[in-house]
Amino acid sequence: MLGLHSHIKREVSIAPLATFRALFGMIMIVSILRFAMNGWIEQLYIEPQYFFSFSAFDWVRPFSKYGMYALFVLMAIGAAGIMAGWRYRIASPLFFFTFTYVELIDKTNYLNHYYFVSIIAFLLMLVPANRYFSLDVIRKPEIELTKVPGGMVNIFKLQLGLVYFFAGMAKINPDWLIKAMPLKIWLAGKTNIPLIGSLLNYKWVAYVFSWGGMLYDLCVPFLLISSRWRKFGYLGVLVFHILTSLLFKIGMFPFIMILCTLIFFPASFHQNLITRFRSVFQPVASAIILRQQVAVVKRSGNYTWRIIPIVIAIHFAIQIVIPLRYVIYPGDLFWTEEGYRFSWRVMLMEKAGSAQFQIRSANGKTEHVDNSEFLTPYQEKMMSTQPDMILQFAHHLASIYSTRGFESPSVYVNAQVTLNGRRSRPIIDNSIDLASVRYSPGDNYWITKQAG
Amino acid sequence: MNGIVITTLLSVLLLLACGNSNNGTYKDYTDARLKVARSYADYASAEYDLLRATASTLNTRADAFTQEPNAQSLADIREALHRCRTLWQNIAPFQFGPAVDVALRSALNTYPTDIDRVEANISSNNYTLGSIENLDAEGYAAIGYLLYGINSSEQQVIENFSSPDASYRINYLLDLTERIQTLTEQVALKWASSSGEYYNGFVSKESLGTDVGSALSLIVNAYELYLQRFLRDGKVGIPAGVRSAGVPRPVAIESYFEGTSVSYLTTSMRAMKQIYTGEFGIDNYALYDYIVELDFQDLADEIVLQWDEVILLAEELEEPLQDQIASDNDAVLAVFLELQKLIPMVKSDMASAMGVIITNQDADGD
């Protein structure tokens, strides 16, 4: 316990926190610009006519076209504020809330790495990462700190460690380790890429990647905290994430992780980065130099650190429980996806489906639904493999068809899903009227239990 | 320590993998996809060229018919229209790239035709073909209406084009056939194997992965979209009433005026099967072969069998389709349901086995 206490209370340099903040803010600006330039604000939040809301957050709705763009502008301002440490106590919540709001609009767009960004933004909101190497310090020199309680830096290491560890645990399953699925399918599709492409024609490579990925995820947090193995661990971070970014369409995530894991390096490394940054920008930002020259060791005593530890303790308790919640649900997790999200299960499944809905009215009318009338192709694809989204859509259809002259419509679906190369089979019991079913985790009798 | 563990485990694994399986451990997937891309590029190239030639014949015969409307010239242009529409079935599942750039499908084969719109365009003699409001007043179906009318006799059609005030109607027919010829030529040119810019990009190395935009992804997505939306829904389901609360819509069939919808339906199904199996030339390496190469022999065969089922059932339908719908719509619905069984096979199993994503929307995953 004494050890834990020292990890939380012992004062450490604020430098790692300051560079972490700046780098995270920077990569977020890049991410937001990329998102906007790919036309995704339009495609994902303006074009769809229906959105798959999260159950407790069904009040989160998209705004009008200009409202959505304004929301992203605010998000970018928040990210810029985090990067520069400018009006940080406004900027960090601004980024956290705008980003999280957008992520909550539609389940279709759920990605573990968006969830990760939300969590990091949340934690950043709770720490005084702006009180060194920031515009806030230039504005108000008296707020500068050079030391903070170790806990403020270590929470980010713990969070990253949990992400990797749970991602590694999730890879310990027969499909991944014994069948090298889904990598066998995915790598076979990448044999035309330069350099390593031709290697992917060998079957054993999929096994090496599967086992290597599992071991990497499980080991890398421990390598990164050990001063002896850190460099080796970070080399692993670089190789692993660059490789995954070459092989898979996972966007900014590899680069976010490559930057975030720098926090494991000692304070001297970060101080060095800051010093170099300052010397490069010397001519333009003399004010910053001024601060550097008056660098005095200031204690962290003037920063209040009271309820925040409780919030953080609750946060990490949740972070450990949520990925494990699946054990209380029956059925195959990869199939039913009850307890699948928010658990760092990344790149584990090649899942594809086709869902064909049929509406029947009380007076005997039937109609086959054309999904594309209500959903974008991307929404349809994501809905077709995820039972909770199939049910949400069924309810949406019931309410639409009741306005189209279908008296108390019942909704049936033929949803055929394939998981990791197995032959497809129904994921929903097609004899059950989905209009009369409620989603209740642990008791979703309308979902078939096995991938076959 | 950890590093040593990793290295040891990896090398043990490597040795195991290399040691115990000499057969089937190496497959040249890029080469397999190159063969797929080439087969289909050659197919598209040849079929578009045929369609181009026939569109040109249609246009010439429209000239001949309008200059001298008689039984022979009418029979000639009708025959050319029928050949165009039959050939179209072979290439309709290949709507991507240059065809999408000129919106070929909606220009050539939007149905049902809006008769009122066609007549309004003719009487005003003022219209822009290719505009959204005129999509259902142009293409094969609109020509079908002009050349057959609603239960009109040949004599009536000939009179329509030879009466003193027929000049606007003549203009309209000529504009329709000319537009078909122009668009078809544009697309055929881009696919031409020797000089076609699209052909070359299609079989280039960058195009031989499975991502959005790769040759395989384009083929599979277009095939699946055609199967679902244009074959199952357009040719069968919608006329049979599956989207209209079970009330049949016989006017929504492909060739209402000529009465050849069943023929186009079965031609289309046979083309879809051939495209899948590769029986469209010598030594074609098709989707079937690629699925087998990926070790999904059962799936590959099952799709062929299901096509056979579908074709067998559709061949029992009676021409014209509107009469079949009126007399026994259940037979049409049975074809719809049999086609529906193909969709999970193609959209879920086949696409997933290949690692191809069904949606042309580009997005991040994790």
Short mmCIF file of N, CA, C and O in Angstrom, two decimals, chain B residues 129 137-139 142-143 146 171-181:
data_model
loop_
_atom_site.label_atom_id
_atom_site.label_comp_id
_atom_site.label_asym_id
_atom_site.label_seq_id
_atom_site.Cartn_x
_atom_site.Cartn_y
_atom_site.Cartn_z
N LEU B 129 -32.66 15.85 -71.92
CA LEU B 129 -32.46 14.45 -71.54
C LEU B 129 -31.28 14.38 -70.58
O LEU B 129 -30.31 15.12 -70.71
N ALA B 137 -38.29 9.22 -68.50
CA ALA B 137 -38.88 9.51 -69.82
C ALA B 137 -37.86 9.26 -70.91
O ALA B 137 -38.02 9.71 -72.04
N GLU B 138 -36.76 8.57 -70.54
CA GLU B 138 -35.75 8.26 -71.56
C GLU B 138 -35.29 6.81 -71.39
O GLU B 138 -35.76 6.10 -70.51
N GLY B 139 -34.38 6.38 -72.25
CA GLY B 139 -33.84 5.04 -72.14
C GLY B 139 -34.68 4.02 -72.88
O GLY B 139 -35.63 4.35 -73.60
N ALA B 142 -38.60 3.96 -72.44
CA ALA B 142 -39.32 5.02 -73.14
C ALA B 142 -39.40 4.71 -74.64
O ALA B 142 -40.44 4.92 -75.28
N ILE B 143 -38.30 4.16 -75.18
CA ILE B 143 -38.32 3.77 -76.60
C ILE B 143 -39.34 2.66 -76.81
O ILE B 143 -40.09 2.64 -77.79
N LEU B 146 -42.63 4.16 -77.17
CA LEU B 146 -42.83 4.80 -78.48
C LEU B 146 -43.04 3.77 -79.59
O LEU B 146 -43.80 4.01 -80.53
N ASN B 171 -38.44 13.50 -83.56
CA ASN B 171 -37.29 14.11 -82.87
C ASN B 171 -37.00 13.40 -81.55
O ASN B 171 -35.86 13.14 -81.21
N TYR B 172 -38.08 13.15 -80.83
CA TYR B 172 -37.89 12.56 -79.50
C TYR B 172 -37.25 11.19 -79.60
O TYR B 172 -36.29 10.88 -78.90
N LEU B 173 -37.78 10.36 -80.49
CA LEU B 173 -37.22 9.01 -80.67
C LEU B 173 -35.74 9.10 -81.06
O LEU B 173 -34.90 8.39 -80.50
N LEU B 174 -35.44 10.00 -82.00
CA LEU B 174 -34.06 10.12 -82.45
C LEU B 174 -33.14 10.62 -81.33
O LEU B 174 -32.02 10.15 -81.18
N ASP B 175 -33.64 11.55 -80.53
CA ASP B 175 -32.85 12.03 -79.40
C ASP B 175 -32.58 10.91 -78.40
O ASP B 175 -31.48 10.80 -77.84
N LEU B 176 -33.61 10.09 -78.18
CA LEU B 176 -33.43 8.99 -77.22
C LEU B 176 -32.38 8.00 -77.70
O LEU B 176 -31.48 7.61 -76.95
N THR B 177 -32.48 7.58 -78.96
CA THR B 177 -31.52 6.58 -79.45
C THR B 177 -30.12 7.17 -79.56
O THR B 177 -29.14 6.49 -79.30
N GLU B 178 -30.06 8.45 -79.89
CA GLU B 178 -28.74 9.06 -80.02
C GLU B 178 -28.06 9.18 -78.65
O GLU B 178 -26.85 8.93 -78.51
N ARG B 179 -28.84 9.53 -77.66
CA ARG B 179 -28.26 9.66 -76.31
C ARG B 179 -27.74 8.31 -75.82
O ARG B 179 -26.67 8.22 -75.22
N ILE B 180 -28.50 7.25 -76.07
CA ILE B 180 -28.04 5.92 -75.68
C ILE B 180 -26.73 5.58 -76.36
O ILE B 180 -25.78 5.09 -75.75
N GLN B 181 -26.67 5.91 -77.65
CA GLN B 181 -25.45 5.61 -78.40
C GLN B 181 -24.26 6.40 -77.85
O GLN B 181 -23.18 5.83 -77.62
#
